[in-house]
PDB file of C-alpha atoms in Angstrom:
ATOM      1  CA  MET A   1     107.387 126.906  97.836  1.00  0.00           C
ATOM      2  CA  ASN A   2     107.850 123.327  96.583  1.00  0.00           C
ATOM      3  CA  GLN A   3     110.843 122.615  98.816  1.00  0.00           C
ATOM      4  CA  LEU A   4     109.632 119.006  99.140  1.00  0.00           C
ATOM      5  CA  GLN A   5     108.274 118.587  95.625  1.00  0.00           C
ATOM      6  CA  GLY A   6     107.784 114.889  94.890  1.00  0.00           C
ATOM      7  CA  LYS A   7     109.216 113.736  98.205  1.00  0.00           C
ATOM      8  CA  VAL A   8     107.452 111.278 100.482  1.00  0.00           C
ATOM      9  CA  ALA A   9     107.121 111.932 104.219  1.00  0.00           C
ATOM     10  CA  VAL A  10     105.747 110.063 107.235  1.00  0.00           C
ATOM     11  CA  ILE A  11     104.501 112.161 110.156  1.00  0.00           C
ATOM     12  CA  THR A  12     103.489 110.417 113.371  1.00  0.00           C
ATOM     13  CA  GLY A  13     100.907 112.079 115.582  1.00  0.00           C
ATOM     14  CA  GLY A  14      99.861 114.087 112.548  1.00  0.00           C
ATOM     15  CA  SER A  15      96.157 114.502 113.199  1.00  0.00           C
ATOM     16  CA  ARG A  16      96.345 117.617 115.382  1.00  0.00           C
ATOM     17  CA  GLY A  17      98.579 120.239 116.942  1.00  0.00           C
ATOM     18  CA  ILE A  18     102.162 120.500 115.728  1.00  0.00           C
ATOM     19  CA  GLY A  19     101.790 117.297 113.724  1.00  0.00           C
ATOM     20  CA  ARG A  20      98.867 118.637 111.752  1.00  0.00           C
ATOM     21  CA  ALA A  21     100.718 121.896 111.078  1.00  0.00           C
ATOM     22  CA  ILE A  22     103.644 119.867 109.703  1.00  0.00           C
ATOM     23  CA  VAL A  23     101.252 117.921 107.487  1.00  0.00           C
ATOM     24  CA  GLU A  24      99.768 121.132 106.118  1.00  0.00           C
ATOM     25  CA  ARG A  25     103.169 122.697 105.463  1.00  0.00           C
ATOM     26  CA  PHE A  26     104.580 119.581 103.795  1.00  0.00           C
ATOM     27  CA  LEU A  27     101.551 119.308 101.495  1.00  0.00           C
ATOM     28  CA  THR A  28     101.943 122.968 100.570  1.00  0.00           C
ATOM     29  CA  GLU A  29     105.584 122.288  99.735  1.00  0.00           C
ATOM     30  CA  GLY A  30     104.695 119.481  97.312  1.00  0.00           C
ATOM     31  CA  ALA A  31     105.238 116.366  99.445  1.00  0.00           C
ATOM     32  CA  PHE A  32     103.272 113.142  99.511  1.00  0.00           C
ATOM     33  CA  VAL A  33     102.345 112.711 103.172  1.00  0.00           C
ATOM     34  CA  PHE A  34     101.505 109.610 105.215  1.00  0.00           C
ATOM     35  CA  VAL A  35      99.971 110.452 108.594  1.00  0.00           C
ATOM     36  CA  GLY A  36     100.073 108.068 111.515  1.00  0.00           C
ATOM     37  CA  TYR A  37      97.713 108.791 114.402  1.00  0.00           C
ATOM     38  CA  TYR A  38      96.170 107.035 117.380  1.00  0.00           C
ATOM     39  CA  ASN A  39      92.848 107.351 119.196  1.00  0.00           C
ATOM     40  CA  ASP A  40      91.901 110.659 117.578  1.00  0.00           C
ATOM     41  CA  ASP A  41      88.732 110.237 115.554  1.00  0.00           C
ATOM     42  CA  ASP A  42      87.893 113.940 115.667  1.00  0.00           C
ATOM     43  CA  GLY A  43      91.321 115.122 114.580  1.00  0.00           C
ATOM     44  CA  SER A  44      91.677 112.577 111.809  1.00  0.00           C
ATOM     45  CA  ALA A  45      88.146 113.311 110.542  1.00  0.00           C
ATOM     46  CA  ALA A  46      88.894 117.033 110.446  1.00  0.00           C
ATOM     47  CA  LEU A  47      92.117 116.380 108.546  1.00  0.00           C
ATOM     48  CA  ARG A  48      90.272 114.222 106.027  1.00  0.00           C
ATOM     49  CA  ASP A  49      87.579 116.855 105.561  1.00  0.00           C
ATOM     50  CA  ASP A  50      90.008 119.743 105.182  1.00  0.00           C
ATOM     51  CA  PHE A  51      92.299 117.927 102.749  1.00  0.00           C
ATOM     52  CA  ARG A  52      89.843 115.770 100.829  1.00  0.00           C
ATOM     53  CA  ASP A  53      91.321 116.836  97.493  1.00  0.00           C
ATOM     54  CA  ALA A  54      94.790 115.776  98.585  1.00  0.00           C
ATOM     55  CA  ILE A  55      93.455 112.380  99.636  1.00  0.00           C
ATOM     56  CA  VAL A  56      91.670 111.893  96.320  1.00  0.00           C
ATOM     57  CA  ALA A  57      94.844 112.866  94.486  1.00  0.00           C
ATOM     58  CA  GLY A  58      96.892 110.360  96.469  1.00  0.00           C
ATOM     59  CA  LYS A  59      98.921 113.086  98.151  1.00  0.00           C
ATOM     60  CA  LEU A  60      97.673 112.320 101.671  1.00  0.00           C
ATOM     61  CA  ASN A  61      97.105 109.012 103.447  1.00  0.00           C
ATOM     62  CA  LEU A  62      96.062 108.434 107.047  1.00  0.00           C
ATOM     63  CA  GLN A  63      96.449 105.292 109.138  1.00  0.00           C
ATOM     64  CA  GLU A  64      95.619 104.672 112.784  1.00  0.00           C
ATOM     65  CA  GLY A  65      98.080 102.759 114.935  1.00  0.00           C
ATOM     66  CA  ASP A  66      99.876 102.743 118.279  1.00  0.00           C
ATOM     67  CA  ILE A  67     103.480 103.797 117.607  1.00  0.00           C
ATOM     68  CA  SER A  68     104.593 102.402 120.979  1.00  0.00           C
ATOM     69  CA  ILE A  69     104.179  98.927 119.450  1.00  0.00           C
ATOM     70  CA  PRO A  70     107.253  98.062 117.337  1.00  0.00           C
ATOM     71  CA  GLN A  71     105.237  96.461 114.555  1.00  0.00           C
ATOM     72  CA  THR A  72     103.293  99.665 113.905  1.00  0.00           C
ATOM     73  CA  ALA A  73     106.260 101.557 112.445  1.00  0.00           C
ATOM     74  CA  ASP A  74     107.156  98.565 110.268  1.00  0.00           C
ATOM     75  CA  GLU A  75     103.575  98.277 109.023  1.00  0.00           C
ATOM     76  CA  TRP A  76     103.431 101.964 108.178  1.00  0.00           C
ATOM     77  CA  MET A  77     106.735 101.672 106.335  1.00  0.00           C
ATOM     78  CA  GLU A  78     105.419  98.758 104.288  1.00  0.00           C
ATOM     79  CA  GLN A  79     102.345 100.781 103.347  1.00  0.00           C
ATOM     80  CA  VAL A  80     104.418 103.806 102.329  1.00  0.00           C
ATOM     81  CA  VAL A  81     106.856 101.799 100.219  1.00  0.00           C
ATOM     82  CA  GLY A  82     104.001  99.806  98.696  1.00  0.00           C
ATOM     83  CA  THR A  83     102.211 103.012  97.741  1.00  0.00           C
ATOM     84  CA  TYR A  84     105.067 105.307  96.726  1.00  0.00           C
ATOM     85  CA  GLY A  85     108.062 103.032  96.255  1.00  0.00           C
ATOM     86  CA  HIS A  86     110.349 105.042  98.539  1.00  0.00           C
ATOM     87  CA  LEU A  87     110.503 107.392 101.518  1.00  0.00           C
ATOM     88  CA  ASP A  88     112.462 110.615 102.010  1.00  0.00           C
ATOM     89  CA  VAL A  89     111.466 112.032 105.407  1.00  0.00           C
ATOM     90  CA  TRP A  90     110.255 110.509 108.688  1.00  0.00           C
ATOM     91  CA  VAL A  91     109.023 112.898 111.399  1.00  0.00           C
ATOM     92  CA  ASN A  92     108.576 111.463 114.885  1.00  0.00           C
ATOM     93  CA  ASN A  93     106.018 113.714 116.563  1.00  0.00           C
ATOM     94  CA  ALA A  94     103.474 111.509 118.392  1.00  0.00           C
ATOM     95  CA  ALA A  95     103.408 112.248 122.128  1.00  0.00           C
ATOM     96  CA  ILE A  96     101.335 112.012 125.269  1.00  0.00           C
ATOM     97  CA  GLN A  97     101.686 114.068 128.424  1.00  0.00           C
ATOM     98  CA  LYS A  98     100.681 113.826 132.069  1.00  0.00           C
ATOM     99  CA  LEU A  99     101.179 116.442 134.764  1.00  0.00           C
ATOM    100  CA  SER A 100     102.134 114.628 137.963  1.00  0.00           C
ATOM    101  CA  ARG A 101     104.402 114.811 140.986  1.00  0.00           C
ATOM    102  CA  SER A 102     107.349 112.470 140.496  1.00  0.00           C
ATOM    103  CA  GLU A 103     106.848 110.832 143.904  1.00  0.00           C
ATOM    104  CA  THR A 104     103.290 109.789 143.032  1.00  0.00           C
ATOM    105  CA  LEU A 105     103.774 108.752 139.390  1.00  0.00           C
ATOM    106  CA  SER A 106     102.817 105.087 139.140  1.00  0.00           C
ATOM    107  CA  PRO A 107     104.893 102.448 137.315  1.00  0.00           C
ATOM    108  CA  ASP A 108     102.135 102.007 134.729  1.00  0.00           C
ATOM    109  CA  GLU A 109     102.003 105.755 134.081  1.00  0.00           C
ATOM    110  CA  TRP A 110     105.786 105.998 133.818  1.00  0.00           C
ATOM    111  CA  HIS A 111     106.064 103.095 131.384  1.00  0.00           C
ATOM    112  CA  ARG A 112     103.180 104.247 129.207  1.00  0.00           C
ATOM    113  CA  LEU A 113     104.621 107.746 128.933  1.00  0.00           C
ATOM    114  CA  LEU A 114     108.021 106.382 127.921  1.00  0.00           C
ATOM    115  CA  ALA A 115     106.485 103.780 125.604  1.00  0.00           C
ATOM    116  CA  VAL A 116     104.901 106.487 123.454  1.00  0.00           C
ATOM    117  CA  ASN A 117     107.326 109.377 123.961  1.00  0.00           C
ATOM    118  CA  LEU A 118     110.581 107.423 123.674  1.00  0.00           C
ATOM    119  CA  ASP A 119     110.067 103.850 122.486  1.00  0.00           C
ATOM    120  CA  GLY A 120     107.786 105.017 119.689  1.00  0.00           C
ATOM    121  CA  TYR A 121     110.481 107.380 118.460  1.00  0.00           C
ATOM    122  CA  PHE A 122     113.056 104.606 118.388  1.00  0.00           C
ATOM    123  CA  TRP A 123     110.762 102.247 116.471  1.00  0.00           C
ATOM    124  CA  GLY A 124     110.116 105.038 113.971  1.00  0.00           C
ATOM    125  CA  CYS A 125     113.829 105.795 113.607  1.00  0.00           C
ATOM    126  CA  GLN A 126     114.609 102.109 113.242  1.00  0.00           C
ATOM    127  CA  ALA A 127     111.985 101.474 110.563  1.00  0.00           C
ATOM    128  CA  ALA A 128     113.020 104.563 108.622  1.00  0.00           C
ATOM    129  CA  GLY A 129     116.721 103.929 109.123  1.00  0.00           C
ATOM    130  CA  ARG A 130     116.596 100.429 107.669  1.00  0.00           C
ATOM    131  CA  LEU A 131     115.116 101.791 104.463  1.00  0.00           C
ATOM    132  CA  PHE A 132     117.279 104.911 104.366  1.00  0.00           C
ATOM    133  CA  LEU A 133     120.452 102.835 104.710  1.00  0.00           C
ATOM    134  CA  ARG A 134     119.439 100.801 101.665  1.00  0.00           C
ATOM    135  CA  GLN A 135     118.481 103.920  99.730  1.00  0.00           C
ATOM    136  CA  ARG A 136     121.632 105.771 100.844  1.00  0.00           C
ATOM    137  CA  HIS A 137     119.596 108.858 101.664  1.00  0.00           C
ATOM    138  CA  GLY A 138     116.849 110.043 104.005  1.00  0.00           C
ATOM    139  CA  VAL A 139     116.006 112.519 106.753  1.00  0.00           C
ATOM    140  CA  ILE A 140     114.641 111.910 110.240  1.00  0.00           C
ATOM    141  CA  VAL A 141     113.308 114.777 112.357  1.00  0.00           C
ATOM    142  CA  ASN A 142     112.485 114.060 115.999  1.00  0.00           C
ATOM    143  CA  ILE A 143     110.252 116.476 117.885  1.00  0.00           C
ATOM    144  CA  THR A 144     111.731 116.917 121.356  1.00  0.00           C
ATOM    145  CA  SER A 145     110.916 119.754 123.779  1.00  0.00           C
ATOM    146  CA  GLY A 146     112.302 122.887 125.332  1.00  0.00           C
ATOM    147  CA  ASN A 147     111.728 121.027 128.606  1.00  0.00           C
ATOM    148  CA  ASP A 148     114.928 119.063 128.038  1.00  0.00           C
ATOM    149  CA  VAL A 149     116.828 122.368 127.965  1.00  0.00           C
ATOM    150  CA  LEU A 150     114.990 124.188 130.751  1.00  0.00           C
ATOM    151  CA  ALA A 151     113.447 121.678 133.144  1.00  0.00           C
ATOM    152  CA  VAL A 152     109.789 122.111 134.085  1.00  0.00           C
ATOM    153  CA  LYS A 153     108.348 120.701 137.313  1.00  0.00           C
ATOM    154  CA  ASN A 154     105.784 117.874 137.349  1.00  0.00           C
ATOM    155  CA  LEU A 155     106.670 116.505 133.904  1.00  0.00           C
ATOM    156  CA  ALA A 156     109.420 114.047 134.837  1.00  0.00           C
ATOM    157  CA  ALA A 157     108.567 111.148 132.516  1.00  0.00           C
ATOM    158  CA  TYR A 158     107.794 113.383 129.542  1.00  0.00           C
ATOM    159  CA  THR A 159     110.991 115.385 130.032  1.00  0.00           C
ATOM    160  CA  ALA A 160     113.107 112.265 130.578  1.00  0.00           C
ATOM    161  CA  ALA A 161     111.864 110.865 127.290  1.00  0.00           C
ATOM    162  CA  LYS A 162     112.564 114.066 125.412  1.00  0.00           C
ATOM    163  CA  GLY A 163     116.092 114.239 126.804  1.00  0.00           C
ATOM    164  CA  ALA A 164     116.707 110.648 125.765  1.00  0.00           C
ATOM    165  CA  ILE A 165     115.533 111.453 122.243  1.00  0.00           C
ATOM    166  CA  VAL A 166     118.235 114.112 121.981  1.00  0.00           C
ATOM    167  CA  ALA A 167     120.856 111.478 122.817  1.00  0.00           C
ATOM    168  CA  LEU A 168     119.251 109.069 120.355  1.00  0.00           C
ATOM    169  CA  THR A 169     119.264 111.739 117.645  1.00  0.00           C
ATOM    170  CA  LYS A 170     122.986 112.383 118.083  1.00  0.00           C
ATOM    171  CA  THR A 171     123.867 108.692 118.164  1.00  0.00           C
ATOM    172  CA  LEU A 172     121.945 107.853 114.997  1.00  0.00           C
ATOM    173  CA  ALA A 173     123.389 110.888 113.220  1.00  0.00           C
ATOM    174  CA  VAL A 174     126.870 109.502 113.887  1.00  0.00           C
ATOM    175  CA  GLU A 175     125.934 105.909 112.998  1.00  0.00           C
ATOM    176  CA  TRP A 176     124.130 106.672 109.750  1.00  0.00           C
ATOM    177  CA  GLY A 177     125.753 109.837 108.436  1.00  0.00           C
ATOM    178  CA  ASN A 178     128.155 108.070 106.077  1.00  0.00           C
ATOM    179  CA  ALA A 179     125.133 106.538 104.332  1.00  0.00           C
ATOM    180  CA  GLY A 180     123.676 109.953 103.551  1.00  0.00           C
ATOM    181  CA  VAL A 181     121.112 109.795 106.370  1.00  0.00           C
ATOM    182  CA  ARG A 182     120.567 112.936 108.444  1.00  0.00           C
ATOM    183  CA  VAL A 183     118.959 112.852 111.901  1.00  0.00           C
ATOM    184  CA  ASN A 184     117.990 116.061 113.700  1.00  0.00           C
ATOM    185  CA  ALA A 185     115.602 117.255 116.393  1.00  0.00           C
ATOM    186  CA  VAL A 186     113.316 120.241 116.869  1.00  0.00           C
ATOM    187  CA  ALA A 187     112.632 121.350 120.439  1.00  0.00           C
ATOM    188  CA  PRO A 188     109.462 123.454 120.634  1.00  0.00           C
ATOM    189  CA  GLY A 189     109.010 125.795 123.551  1.00  0.00           C
ATOM    190  CA  ALA A 190     105.543 126.637 124.855  1.00  0.00           C
ATOM    191  CA  THR A 191     103.184 125.980 121.954  1.00  0.00           C
ATOM    192  CA  ASP A 192      99.405 126.294 121.674  1.00  0.00           C
ATOM    193  CA  THR A 193      98.293 122.725 120.991  1.00  0.00           C
ATOM    194  CA  PRO A 194      95.538 120.396 122.234  1.00  0.00           C
ATOM    195  CA  LEU A 195      98.217 118.481 124.178  1.00  0.00           C
ATOM    196  CA  ASN A 196      98.880 121.583 126.257  1.00  0.00           C
ATOM    197  CA  ALA A 197      95.312 122.867 126.512  1.00  0.00           C
ATOM    198  CA  ASP A 198      94.810 121.714 130.113  1.00  0.00           C
ATOM    199  CA  LEU A 199      98.259 122.872 131.219  1.00  0.00           C
ATOM    200  CA  TYR A 200      98.000 126.408 129.929  1.00  0.00           C
ATOM    201  CA  THR A 201      95.817 128.057 132.520  1.00  0.00           C
ATOM    202  CA  ASP A 202      95.410 131.826 132.478  1.00  0.00           C
ATOM    203  CA  ASP A 203      98.163 132.138 135.082  1.00  0.00           C
ATOM    204  CA  VAL A 204     100.548 129.973 133.068  1.00  0.00           C
ATOM    205  CA  ARG A 205      99.832 131.944 129.899  1.00  0.00           C
ATOM    206  CA  ALA A 206     100.530 135.195 131.706  1.00  0.00           C
ATOM    207  CA  LEU A 207     103.810 133.794 133.019  1.00  0.00           C
ATOM    208  CA  TYR A 208     104.870 132.687 129.554  1.00  0.00           C
ATOM    209  CA  ALA A 209     103.967 136.067 128.069  1.00  0.00           C
ATOM    210  CA  GLU A 210     106.252 137.633 130.649  1.00  0.00           C
ATOM    211  CA  ARG A 211     109.139 135.179 130.315  1.00  0.00           C
ATOM    212  CA  ILE A 212     109.254 134.640 126.533  1.00  0.00           C
ATOM    213  CA  PRO A 213     111.344 137.431 124.978  1.00  0.00           C
ATOM    214  CA  LEU A 214     109.242 137.410 121.791  1.00  0.00           C
ATOM    215  CA  GLY A 215     106.167 137.931 123.965  1.00  0.00           C
ATOM    216  CA  ARG A 216     103.915 135.070 122.941  1.00  0.00           C
ATOM    217  CA  ILE A 217     103.382 131.324 123.029  1.00  0.00           C
ATOM    218  CA  ALA A 218     104.250 129.662 119.715  1.00  0.00           C
ATOM    219  CA  LEU A 219     101.695 128.548 117.162  1.00  0.00           C
ATOM    220  CA  PRO A 220     102.052 125.075 115.627  1.00  0.00           C
ATOM    221  CA  HIS A 221     102.954 126.591 112.263  1.00  0.00           C
ATOM    222  CA  ASP A 222     105.943 128.323 113.882  1.00  0.00           C
ATOM    223  CA  ILE A 223     107.321 124.880 114.664  1.00  0.00           C
ATOM    224  CA  ALA A 224     106.326 123.351 111.319  1.00  0.00           C
ATOM    225  CA  ALA A 225     108.397 125.953 109.458  1.00  0.00           C
ATOM    226  CA  VAL A 226     111.534 124.792 111.270  1.00  0.00           C
ATOM    227  CA  VAL A 227     110.733 121.122 110.699  1.00  0.00           C
ATOM    228  CA  LEU A 228     110.459 121.955 106.994  1.00  0.00           C
ATOM    229  CA  PHE A 229     113.941 123.483 107.072  1.00  0.00           C
ATOM    230  CA  LEU A 230     115.457 120.330 108.583  1.00  0.00           C
ATOM    231  CA  ALA A 231     113.524 118.100 106.176  1.00  0.00           C
ATOM    232  CA  SER A 232     114.598 120.077 103.117  1.00  0.00           C
ATOM    233  CA  ASP A 233     117.884 120.253 101.234  1.00  0.00           C
ATOM    234  CA  ASP A 234     118.475 123.691 102.770  1.00  0.00           C
ATOM    235  CA  SER A 235     119.786 121.855 105.847  1.00  0.00           C
ATOM    236  CA  ARG A 236     121.830 119.338 103.856  1.00  0.00           C
ATOM    237  CA  TYR A 237     124.916 119.875 106.067  1.00  0.00           C
ATOM    238  CA  VAL A 238     123.071 119.741 109.402  1.00  0.00           C
ATOM    239  CA  THR A 239     122.867 116.511 111.382  1.00  0.00           C
ATOM    240  CA  GLY A 240     122.846 115.467 115.023  1.00  0.00           C
ATOM    241  CA  HIS A 241     121.478 118.860 116.038  1.00  0.00           C
ATOM    242  CA  GLU A 242     118.601 119.873 118.314  1.00  0.00           C
ATOM    243  CA  LEU A 243     117.171 123.173 117.093  1.00  0.00           C
ATOM    244  CA  VAL A 244     115.356 124.968 119.911  1.00  0.00           C
ATOM    245  CA  VAL A 245     112.300 126.950 118.761  1.00  0.00           C
ATOM    246  CA  ASP A 246     111.046 128.735 121.855  1.00  0.00           C
ATOM    247  CA  GLY A 247     110.979 132.493 121.297  1.00  0.00           C
ATOM    248  CA  GLY A 248     113.947 132.780 123.664  1.00  0.00           C
ATOM    249  CA  LEU A 249     112.223 131.163 126.652  1.00  0.00           C
ATOM    250  CA  THR A 250     115.046 128.826 127.659  1.00  0.00           C
ATOM    251  CA  ILE A 251     117.540 131.667 127.958  1.00  0.00           C
ATOM    252  CA  ASN A 252     115.252 133.736 130.175  1.00  0.00           C
ATOM    253  CA  GLY A 253     114.550 131.794 133.378  1.00  0.00           C
ATOM    254  CA  THR A 254     112.384 128.951 134.596  1.00  0.00           C
ATOM    255  CA  VAL A 255     108.612 128.365 134.530  1.00  0.00           C
ATOM    256  CA  TYR A 256     106.327 125.779 136.081  1.00  0.00           C
ATOM    257  CA  HIS A 257     102.839 124.325 135.735  1.00  0.00           C
ATOM    258  CA  PRO A 258     101.061 124.490 139.125  1.00  0.00           C
ATOM    259  CA  LEU A 259      99.016 121.556 140.344  1.00  0.00           C
ATOM    260  CA  ASP A 260      95.627 122.027 141.951  1.00  0.00           C
ATOM    261  CA  ASP A 261      96.940 121.469 145.483  1.00  0.00           C
ATOM    262  CA  GLY A 262      98.713 124.797 145.859  1.00  0.00           C
ATOM    263  CA  ASP A 263     102.041 123.701 144.404  1.00  0.00           C
ATOM    264  CA  CYS A 264     104.421 126.582 143.800  1.00  0.00           C
TER     265      CYS A 264
END
């Protein structure tokens, strides 16, 4: 308990799924949390209702914005510094997903997927990094995916972005390490979230249950616990690392998400 007592954290895509679980865990551990979200009235309303006391106490703030736009990260940073005076942890988690054959993915779809899933991460890292370099301390945690370890069919743009984030994580860890800034990644395996709700058919769930050595799909709080570790001082000598949290899936063979046209 209280591993983040008094620290300030930004979590993008924090209104539902893994992001919301990270918000909950960070609040429990004593952090002040700023949540960025986009186009999720239901999720943000539920978060406000469930954590009304934290909002009243100034422990939780929510702001809508499109992280694929560079100015959004800068605006969120200005709000955080204006409110709290500093920042300790930035978690890049916001993501979108589309199941599609690579040969039919349109240019607009490709660019939108990369704009959110890759560009948005860079803008977040850049905004946080500028402040962290001045402060001479700070932690960035990028949420990647087990897909960049064990490729999954029909998710080319999403997987390409996640793989690029791993490279970005390592590069920034090398660039900023001598300023006391740590940059790491967490790669969730199959996880029960709204983002995956349409992908996880009964057949897919049965396949995962068979292939995952621990026998189940992850819950968001399983991932949040690992993000907490990388955000806390317990990982003070860890940087440039992608920590895979998948119940052993990526060491136990491939899986796929079938399309409706009989793909196999």
